[in-house]
Amino acid sequence: MINYQKFTLDNGLRVLIHEDHTTAMACVNVLYDVGARDESPEKTGFAHLFEHLMFGGSINIPNYDTPLQEVGGENNAFTSNDITNYYVTLPAANLETALWLESDRMLSLAFSPQSLEVQRNVVCEEFKQRYLNQPYGDVWLRLRPLAYKVHPYRWATIGKELRHIEEATMEDVKAFFKKHYAPNNAVLVISGHVRAGETLELVKRWFGDIPRGADYVRALPQEPQQTEARREEVDADVPVNSIYIAFHGPERLHPDYPTMDLLSDLLSRGSSSRLYRALVKDQPIFSEVNAYVMGSVDSNLFVVEGKPLPHITLDEAEKLLWNQLEIIATEEVSIPELQKVKNKIESTMVFAELSILDKAMNLAFYEALGDANMYNHEVEKYDAITADDIRRIAAQVFRRENSSTLIYHAKQTEDVE
């Protein structure tokens, strides 16, 4: 249970403050409710580009990192298809420095041609190294558009293609900032060794005068139900053959989402999980096999992936993988097996409450979803899941017509004598 106080400033900024006096540190987390799904199909990768641009300095503070380092602070950020999140941890006595830095770049980010060019080059290089020149790096550039045909989840956070970032103009960048980087499209969470009343006054001092932006109303196209299996096979310079199967599943706020999430843990969490025992340990078919849920706010993907051993054909490996999915969709999971996974999930959530950063990020994410207090009831939702729920969702998700399969054929190399 994370106790917090919530306030909303006149400009729409939602502020959550969590007091934790077991530490001398504080965390300032700013979540902007914008991700890759909010981009134009012709201008993708902008949310991720902005994650980098936000560290390029503001009009009043040309170097974001230097003043933070001088007060013992550390910072980082990440972008997903749904959100962009920035966080700072520092000694609580220096909290105001973090608020000063975050408020200044929210108000007056510097749009210099030099900063844009530097960060554009950084992002383009990341695109090349991580997605184009690395084995299996392009998996999401292939699997997303295979699984999604309408929804903007069809492109990865890095963007659909390198050209979109290479051709980004200063006008494009300024328009994106104006549309999404406003206090009424953000959630500010402060956790750690702070007092709510004093902290709120500091927040008002640094954020209160930032003008409210135009309200952003999200109107995304809904992905239609998939009615036939999709498949793509590629020959690639990868070490071994690989299989990726993506299934559509419930969105993040759907009552069945926790069941789907728990199902992925039953299949693939640890050495005692279903897929590991059946296909790696007991009957060596794969060198590695995994199952996971993307955790997206909108229509989700449940992904099963594996790398067959060299002596196993792809057809045989794929057949045995499907066999395991059909078993869990038709046979009831035992109570001990189900309870063991529930215990792991609960321990993970409890452990997360030991970190002021984890608490701040979780509160921010759930507030962006609609209500931060939902996080405090997550364990209850998972604990209520029954074996029948698991079988029902497995049967609903693991259907051939609901599958998008990507196969990597490793190119054969000739031995050189």
Short mmCIF file of C-alpha atoms in Angstrom, two decimals:
data_model
loop_
_atom_site.label_atom_id
_atom_site.label_comp_id
_atom_site.label_asym_id
_atom_site.label_seq_id
_atom_site.Cartn_x
_atom_site.Cartn_y
_atom_site.Cartn_z
CA MET A 1 0.00 0.00 0.00
CA ILE A 2 1.43 3.36 -1.06
CA ASN A 3 -0.06 6.28 0.83
CA TYR A 4 -0.02 9.60 -0.99
CA GLN A 5 -1.71 12.96 -1.23
CA LYS A 6 -3.00 14.28 -4.54
CA PHE A 7 -3.38 17.87 -5.69
CA THR A 8 -4.25 19.48 -9.01
CA LEU A 9 -2.83 22.90 -9.86
CA ASP A 10 -4.90 25.51 -11.67
CA ASN A 11 -2.99 24.77 -14.89
CA GLY A 12 -4.07 21.12 -14.77
CA LEU A 13 -0.84 19.57 -13.47
CA ARG A 14 -1.64 16.54 -11.32
CA VAL A 15 0.67 16.35 -8.31
CA LEU A 16 1.08 13.28 -6.08
CA ILE A 17 3.27 13.37 -2.97
CA HIS A 18 4.32 10.27 -1.07
CA GLU A 19 6.19 10.67 2.21
CA ASP A 20 8.82 8.03 3.01
CA HIS A 21 10.98 9.00 5.96
CA THR A 22 13.01 5.79 5.96
CA THR A 23 15.34 7.39 3.42
CA ALA A 24 17.26 10.64 3.08
CA MET A 25 16.57 10.70 -0.66
CA ALA A 26 13.77 12.05 -2.82
CA CYS A 27 12.51 11.22 -6.29
CA VAL A 28 10.89 13.60 -8.75
CA ASN A 29 9.06 11.78 -11.53
CA VAL A 30 7.38 13.60 -14.41
CA LEU A 31 5.20 11.53 -16.72
CA TYR A 32 3.93 13.06 -19.94
CA ASP A 33 0.86 11.35 -21.34
CA VAL A 34 2.34 10.96 -24.81
CA GLY A 35 3.92 8.02 -26.57
CA ALA A 36 4.51 6.61 -30.01
CA ARG A 37 0.76 5.95 -30.41
CA ASP A 38 0.19 9.72 -30.50
CA GLU A 39 2.36 10.26 -33.56
CA SER A 40 1.32 10.80 -37.16
CA PRO A 41 1.95 7.74 -39.38
CA GLU A 42 4.07 10.01 -41.60
CA LYS A 43 6.11 11.41 -38.68
CA THR A 44 6.97 8.59 -36.28
CA GLY A 45 9.67 8.38 -33.64
CA PHE A 46 8.96 11.90 -32.33
CA ALA A 47 8.09 10.88 -28.75
CA HIS A 48 11.42 9.09 -28.46
CA LEU A 49 13.27 11.96 -30.14
CA PHE A 50 11.76 14.30 -27.57
CA GLU A 51 13.01 12.16 -24.72
CA HIS A 52 16.49 13.07 -25.98
CA LEU A 53 15.70 16.71 -26.78
CA MET A 54 14.50 17.31 -23.23
CA PHE A 55 18.09 16.86 -22.04
CA GLY A 56 19.40 19.37 -24.60
CA GLY A 57 18.88 22.31 -22.25
CA SER A 58 16.25 24.98 -21.74
CA ILE A 59 16.39 28.69 -22.48
CA ASN A 60 17.53 29.46 -18.92
CA ILE A 61 19.56 26.30 -18.23
CA PRO A 62 21.78 25.33 -21.18
CA ASN A 63 23.08 22.16 -19.50
CA TYR A 64 20.53 20.06 -17.61
CA ASP A 65 22.96 17.58 -16.07
CA THR A 66 25.56 19.90 -14.53
CA PRO A 67 23.45 21.57 -11.79
CA LEU A 68 21.88 18.22 -10.96
CA GLN A 69 25.23 16.50 -10.55
CA GLU A 70 26.44 19.34 -8.33
CA VAL A 71 23.72 18.47 -5.78
CA GLY A 72 24.27 14.70 -5.94
CA GLY A 73 21.40 13.91 -8.30
CA GLU A 74 20.95 11.31 -11.03
CA ASN A 75 18.39 11.26 -13.82
CA ASN A 76 17.11 9.23 -16.73
CA ALA A 77 14.06 8.77 -18.91
CA PHE A 78 12.24 6.27 -21.09
CA THR A 79 9.65 6.31 -23.85
CA SER A 80 7.05 3.68 -24.64
CA ASN A 81 4.20 3.50 -27.12
CA ASP A 82 1.97 5.01 -24.41
CA ILE A 83 3.98 7.39 -22.20
CA THR A 84 7.21 9.34 -21.81
CA ASN A 85 8.68 9.33 -18.30
CA TYR A 86 11.47 11.43 -16.76
CA TYR A 87 12.86 10.89 -13.28
CA VAL A 88 15.41 12.36 -10.90
CA THR A 89 16.72 10.97 -7.62
CA LEU A 90 18.71 13.18 -5.29
CA PRO A 91 19.18 14.00 -1.60
CA ALA A 92 15.86 15.27 -0.29
CA ALA A 93 17.54 18.42 1.01
CA ASN A 94 18.17 19.39 -2.62
CA LEU A 95 14.64 18.68 -3.87
CA GLU A 96 14.14 22.22 -5.12
CA THR A 97 16.94 21.83 -7.66
CA ALA A 98 15.07 19.01 -9.38
CA LEU A 99 11.81 20.99 -9.39
CA TRP A 100 13.62 23.99 -10.87
CA LEU A 101 15.14 21.90 -13.66
CA GLU A 102 11.95 20.01 -14.54
CA SER A 103 9.74 23.09 -14.47
CA ASP A 104 12.09 25.12 -16.62
CA ARG A 105 12.24 22.62 -19.44
CA MET A 106 8.47 22.14 -19.29
CA LEU A 107 8.06 25.90 -19.66
CA SER A 108 10.85 26.88 -22.04
CA LEU A 109 12.74 24.08 -23.73
CA ALA A 110 15.48 25.45 -25.98
CA PHE A 111 14.78 24.69 -29.62
CA SER A 112 18.22 25.28 -31.04
CA PRO A 113 19.24 23.89 -34.44
CA GLN A 114 22.39 22.54 -32.81
CA SER A 115 20.48 20.57 -30.15
CA LEU A 116 18.09 19.15 -32.74
CA GLU A 117 20.95 18.07 -34.97
CA VAL A 118 22.90 16.49 -32.11
CA GLN A 119 19.93 14.55 -30.77
CA ARG A 120 18.74 13.60 -34.25
CA ASN A 121 22.15 12.03 -34.88
CA VAL A 122 22.04 10.21 -31.55
CA VAL A 123 18.60 8.75 -32.28
CA CYS A 124 19.52 7.82 -35.87
CA GLU A 125 22.61 6.03 -34.62
CA GLU A 126 20.53 4.19 -32.02
CA PHE A 127 18.08 3.18 -34.77
CA LYS A 128 20.92 1.75 -36.86
CA GLN A 129 22.78 0.00 -34.05
CA ARG A 130 19.87 -1.47 -32.09
CA TYR A 131 17.30 -2.10 -34.80
CA LEU A 132 19.03 -2.44 -38.15
CA ASN A 133 22.53 -3.79 -37.48
CA GLN A 134 21.88 -6.18 -34.60
CA PRO A 135 20.67 -9.80 -34.86
CA TYR A 136 16.88 -9.90 -34.32
CA GLY A 137 16.99 -6.11 -33.85
CA ASP A 138 14.28 -5.56 -36.44
CA VAL A 139 11.84 -7.98 -34.82
CA TRP A 140 9.48 -5.19 -33.70
CA LEU A 141 9.82 -3.39 -37.01
CA ARG A 142 8.38 -6.57 -38.53
CA LEU A 143 6.12 -8.06 -35.84
CA ARG A 144 4.19 -4.90 -34.94
CA PRO A 145 2.97 -4.14 -38.49
CA LEU A 146 2.21 -7.83 -38.91
CA ALA A 147 -0.05 -7.87 -35.83
CA TYR A 148 -1.51 -4.35 -36.08
CA LYS A 149 -3.08 -3.05 -39.28
CA VAL A 150 -4.90 0.08 -38.06
CA HIS A 151 -3.82 1.08 -34.55
CA PRO A 152 -0.63 3.19 -34.21
CA TYR A 153 0.92 0.37 -32.18
CA ARG A 154 1.87 -0.87 -35.63
CA TRP A 155 5.15 1.03 -35.35
CA ALA A 156 7.84 0.72 -32.68
CA THR A 157 8.79 3.54 -30.30
CA ILE A 158 11.94 4.22 -32.34
CA GLY A 159 9.68 4.91 -35.35
CA LYS A 160 8.61 3.19 -38.54
CA GLU A 161 11.63 4.20 -40.56
CA LEU A 162 14.83 6.16 -40.15
CA ARG A 163 13.73 8.76 -42.70
CA HIS A 164 11.08 10.19 -40.35
CA ILE A 165 13.75 11.30 -37.86
CA GLU A 166 16.24 12.34 -40.51
CA GLU A 167 13.67 14.69 -42.05
CA ALA A 168 12.21 16.11 -38.83
CA THR A 169 12.09 19.91 -39.04
CA MET A 170 12.25 22.53 -36.32
CA GLU A 171 8.59 23.34 -37.02
CA ASP A 172 7.65 19.66 -36.54
CA VAL A 173 9.49 19.55 -33.23
CA LYS A 174 7.98 22.76 -31.88
CA ALA A 175 4.47 21.64 -32.84
CA PHE A 176 4.92 18.30 -31.06
CA PHE A 177 6.15 20.04 -27.90
CA LYS A 178 3.28 22.52 -27.88
CA LYS A 179 0.71 19.77 -28.35
CA HIS A 180 1.93 17.32 -25.70
CA TYR A 181 4.40 18.91 -23.25
CA ALA A 182 2.02 20.97 -21.15
CA PRO A 183 1.21 20.75 -17.42
CA ASN A 184 -2.34 19.52 -18.09
CA ASN A 185 -0.88 16.56 -19.99
CA ALA A 186 1.56 15.61 -17.22
CA VAL A 187 1.67 13.87 -13.85
CA LEU A 188 4.25 14.98 -11.27
CA VAL A 189 5.04 12.55 -8.45
CA ILE A 190 7.41 13.34 -5.59
CA SER A 191 8.36 10.57 -3.19
CA GLY A 192 10.87 10.22 -0.37
CA HIS A 193 11.95 12.21 2.66
CA VAL A 194 9.57 15.13 2.10
CA ARG A 195 6.67 16.84 3.84
CA ALA A 196 3.53 17.12 1.72
CA GLY A 197 2.62 20.68 2.72
CA GLU A 198 6.09 22.14 2.21
CA THR A 199 6.56 20.20 -1.01
CA LEU A 200 3.27 21.39 -2.47
CA GLU A 201 4.32 25.01 -1.89
CA LEU A 202 7.58 24.34 -3.77
CA VAL A 203 5.63 22.74 -6.61
CA LYS A 204 3.34 25.75 -6.85
CA ARG A 205 6.35 28.07 -6.86
CA TRP A 206 8.05 26.30 -9.76
CA PHE A 207 5.15 24.90 -11.77
CA GLY A 208 2.15 27.04 -10.89
CA ASP A 209 2.80 29.81 -13.45
CA ILE A 210 3.38 27.49 -16.42
CA PRO A 211 0.49 28.13 -18.85
CA ARG A 212 -2.02 25.40 -19.44
CA GLY A 213 -1.89 23.92 -22.94
CA ALA A 214 -4.77 23.06 -25.22
CA ASP A 215 -6.49 19.90 -24.00
CA TYR A 216 -5.35 16.92 -26.02
CA VAL A 217 -8.19 14.56 -26.87
CA ARG A 218 -6.93 11.18 -28.02
CA ALA A 219 -8.95 9.72 -30.90
CA LEU A 220 -7.05 6.66 -32.05
CA PRO A 221 -8.35 4.16 -34.60
CA GLN A 222 -9.41 0.88 -33.00
CA GLU A 223 -7.72 -2.29 -34.16
CA PRO A 224 -10.35 -4.62 -35.68
CA GLN A 225 -10.57 -8.19 -34.47
CA GLN A 226 -8.11 -10.43 -36.29
CA THR A 227 -9.92 -13.18 -38.21
CA GLU A 228 -7.13 -15.11 -39.90
CA ALA A 229 -3.59 -16.19 -39.08
CA ARG A 230 -0.79 -14.00 -40.40
CA ARG A 231 2.73 -15.10 -41.15
CA GLU A 232 6.05 -13.69 -42.29
CA GLU A 233 9.27 -15.66 -42.84
CA VAL A 234 12.63 -14.01 -43.45
CA ASP A 235 16.16 -15.14 -44.15
CA ALA A 236 18.45 -13.12 -41.91
CA ASP A 237 21.99 -12.87 -40.59
CA VAL A 238 21.08 -14.23 -37.17
CA PRO A 239 22.86 -16.89 -35.09
CA VAL A 240 20.00 -19.40 -34.99
CA ASN A 241 16.45 -19.89 -36.24
CA SER A 242 13.80 -18.12 -34.16
CA ILE A 243 10.04 -18.12 -33.76
CA TYR A 244 7.87 -15.20 -32.59
CA ILE A 245 4.10 -15.60 -32.23
CA ALA A 246 1.99 -12.58 -31.23
CA PHE A 247 -1.62 -12.85 -30.08
CA HIS A 248 -4.06 -10.00 -29.47
CA GLY A 249 -5.33 -9.71 -25.91
CA PRO A 250 -7.21 -7.39 -23.51
CA GLU A 251 -6.18 -3.76 -23.03
CA ARG A 252 -4.52 -2.62 -19.80
CA LEU A 253 -7.70 -1.60 -17.96
CA HIS A 254 -9.79 -4.60 -19.04
CA PRO A 255 -10.83 -6.86 -16.12
CA ASP A 256 -9.15 -9.81 -17.87
CA TYR A 257 -5.76 -8.14 -18.22
CA PRO A 258 -4.38 -9.47 -14.88
CA THR A 259 -5.40 -13.00 -15.91
CA MET A 260 -3.54 -12.69 -19.20
CA ASP A 261 -0.50 -11.30 -17.38
CA LEU A 262 -0.55 -14.15 -14.86
CA LEU A 263 -0.93 -16.62 -17.74
CA SER A 264 2.36 -15.37 -19.19
CA ASP A 265 4.05 -16.03 -15.84
CA LEU A 266 2.65 -19.55 -15.67
CA LEU A 267 4.16 -20.23 -19.06
CA SER A 268 7.49 -18.52 -18.71
CA ARG A 269 8.47 -17.17 -15.29
CA GLY A 270 11.48 -19.07 -13.99
CA SER A 271 12.92 -22.54 -14.42
CA SER A 272 9.78 -24.23 -13.08
CA SER A 273 7.47 -22.56 -15.61
CA ARG A 274 5.48 -24.55 -18.17
CA LEU A 275 7.43 -23.77 -21.31
CA TYR A 276 10.86 -24.09 -19.72
CA ARG A 277 10.10 -27.46 -18.14
CA ALA A 278 8.41 -28.92 -21.21
CA LEU A 279 10.58 -27.56 -24.03
CA VAL A 280 13.98 -26.80 -22.51
CA LYS A 281 14.49 -29.12 -19.55
CA ASP A 282 12.38 -32.28 -19.96
CA GLN A 283 12.37 -32.47 -23.75
CA PRO A 284 15.18 -30.29 -25.15
CA ILE A 285 13.59 -28.55 -28.11
CA PHE A 286 14.55 -24.92 -27.53
CA SER A 287 17.71 -23.31 -26.21
CA GLU A 288 15.46 -20.59 -24.80
CA VAL A 289 11.73 -19.90 -24.78
CA ASN A 290 9.74 -16.98 -23.36
CA ALA A 291 6.21 -15.67 -23.04
CA TYR A 292 5.26 -12.14 -22.04
CA VAL A 293 2.60 -9.46 -22.31
CA MET A 294 3.47 -6.06 -23.77
CA GLY A 295 1.46 -4.26 -21.08
CA SER A 296 0.07 -1.69 -23.52
CA VAL A 297 -2.71 0.67 -22.54
CA ASP A 298 -4.74 -0.21 -25.63
CA SER A 299 -5.10 -3.56 -27.40
CA ASN A 300 -2.30 -5.75 -26.09
CA LEU A 301 -0.02 -8.35 -27.55
CA PHE A 302 0.79 -11.64 -25.84
CA VAL A 303 4.10 -12.79 -27.33
CA VAL A 304 5.59 -16.28 -27.29
CA GLU A 305 9.11 -16.64 -28.66
CA GLY A 306 11.78 -19.29 -28.83
CA LYS A 307 15.03 -20.39 -30.44
CA PRO A 308 14.99 -24.07 -31.44
CA LEU A 309 18.09 -26.19 -30.93
CA PRO A 310 20.14 -26.78 -34.13
CA HIS A 311 18.89 -30.36 -34.67
CA ILE A 312 15.22 -29.36 -34.35
CA THR A 313 13.35 -28.18 -37.44
CA LEU A 314 11.31 -25.01 -37.26
CA ASP A 315 8.17 -26.91 -38.17
CA GLU A 316 8.65 -29.37 -35.31
CA ALA A 317 9.51 -26.62 -32.83
CA GLU A 318 6.50 -24.53 -33.80
CA LYS A 319 4.20 -27.55 -33.53
CA LEU A 320 5.43 -28.40 -30.02
CA LEU A 321 5.12 -24.77 -28.94
CA TRP A 322 1.50 -24.69 -30.08
CA ASN A 323 0.94 -27.97 -28.28
CA GLN A 324 1.87 -26.36 -24.95
CA LEU A 325 -0.46 -23.44 -25.60
CA GLU A 326 -3.31 -25.81 -26.39
CA ILE A 327 -2.67 -27.77 -23.19
CA ILE A 328 -3.01 -24.72 -20.94
CA ALA A 329 -6.12 -23.66 -22.90
CA THR A 330 -7.87 -27.00 -22.33
CA GLU A 331 -6.52 -28.49 -19.09
CA GLU A 332 -7.02 -26.92 -15.67
CA VAL A 333 -3.96 -25.49 -13.93
CA SER A 334 -3.36 -27.02 -10.50
CA ILE A 335 -4.01 -24.89 -7.44
CA PRO A 336 -0.39 -25.20 -6.14
CA GLU A 337 1.03 -24.12 -9.52
CA LEU A 338 -1.34 -21.16 -9.70
CA GLN A 339 -0.65 -20.11 -6.10
CA LYS A 340 3.11 -20.25 -6.60
CA VAL A 341 2.91 -17.77 -9.45
CA LYS A 342 0.55 -15.53 -7.48
CA ASN A 343 3.08 -15.50 -4.63
CA LYS A 344 5.84 -14.43 -7.03
CA ILE A 345 3.72 -11.60 -8.39
CA GLU A 346 2.86 -10.37 -4.90
CA SER A 347 6.49 -10.48 -3.78
CA THR A 348 7.52 -8.48 -6.84
CA MET A 349 4.95 -5.79 -6.06
CA VAL A 350 5.90 -5.68 -2.38
CA PHE A 351 9.60 -5.44 -3.28
CA ALA A 352 8.83 -2.51 -5.63
CA GLU A 353 7.42 -0.61 -2.65
CA LEU A 354 10.89 -0.51 -1.08
CA SER A 355 12.17 1.85 -3.77
CA ILE A 356 11.08 5.49 -3.86
CA LEU A 357 11.73 5.50 -7.62
CA ASP A 358 9.53 2.45 -8.25
CA LYS A 359 6.78 3.92 -6.10
CA ALA A 360 6.94 7.24 -7.91
CA MET A 361 6.85 5.64 -11.36
CA ASN A 362 3.98 3.30 -10.44
CA LEU A 363 1.90 6.11 -8.96
CA ALA A 364 2.51 8.25 -12.04
CA PHE A 365 1.60 5.47 -14.47
CA TYR A 366 -1.62 4.50 -12.72
CA GLU A 367 -2.63 8.15 -12.34
CA ALA A 368 -2.14 8.51 -16.09
CA LEU A 369 -4.39 5.49 -16.51
CA GLY A 370 -7.05 7.24 -14.50
CA ASP A 371 -6.42 6.72 -10.77
CA ALA A 372 -3.15 6.17 -8.90
CA ASN A 373 -4.98 4.23 -6.20
CA MET A 374 -5.57 1.38 -8.67
CA TYR A 375 -1.99 0.31 -7.96
CA ASN A 376 -2.88 -0.37 -4.33
CA HIS A 377 -5.45 -2.95 -5.44
CA GLU A 378 -3.36 -4.84 -8.00
CA VAL A 379 -2.45 -7.69 -5.66
CA GLU A 380 -6.15 -8.26 -4.89
CA LYS A 381 -6.93 -8.56 -8.61
CA TYR A 382 -4.24 -11.19 -9.16
CA ASP A 383 -5.17 -13.08 -6.00
CA ALA A 384 -8.78 -13.41 -7.20
CA ILE A 385 -7.82 -15.19 -10.44
CA THR A 386 -9.03 -18.80 -10.66
CA ALA A 387 -7.85 -21.81 -12.66
CA ASP A 388 -11.01 -21.49 -14.74
CA ASP A 389 -10.09 -17.86 -15.55
CA ILE A 390 -6.69 -19.02 -16.81
CA ARG A 391 -8.20 -21.67 -19.07
CA ARG A 392 -10.83 -19.24 -20.38
CA ILE A 393 -8.33 -16.52 -21.32
CA ALA A 394 -5.85 -19.02 -22.76
CA ALA A 395 -8.60 -20.42 -25.01
CA GLN A 396 -9.62 -16.90 -25.99
CA VAL A 397 -6.09 -15.68 -26.78
CA PHE A 398 -4.33 -18.76 -28.19
CA ARG A 399 -6.35 -19.15 -31.37
CA ARG A 400 -4.74 -19.69 -34.77
CA GLU A 401 -6.80 -16.94 -36.36
CA ASN A 402 -5.60 -14.58 -33.60
CA SER A 403 -1.93 -15.25 -34.26
CA SER A 404 0.78 -13.36 -36.14
CA THR A 405 3.90 -15.47 -36.61
CA LEU A 406 7.35 -14.19 -37.52
CA ILE A 407 10.00 -16.76 -38.43
CA TYR A 408 13.70 -16.01 -38.73
CA HIS A 409 15.64 -18.47 -40.88
CA ALA A 410 19.32 -18.23 -40.04
CA LYS A 411 21.35 -17.92 -43.22
CA GLN A 412 23.63 -20.90 -43.76
CA THR A 413 27.32 -20.00 -43.78
CA GLU A 414 29.82 -22.03 -45.75
CA ASP A 415 32.79 -23.41 -43.91
CA VAL A 416 36.06 -21.90 -45.13
CA GLU A 417 39.00 -24.31 -45.21
#
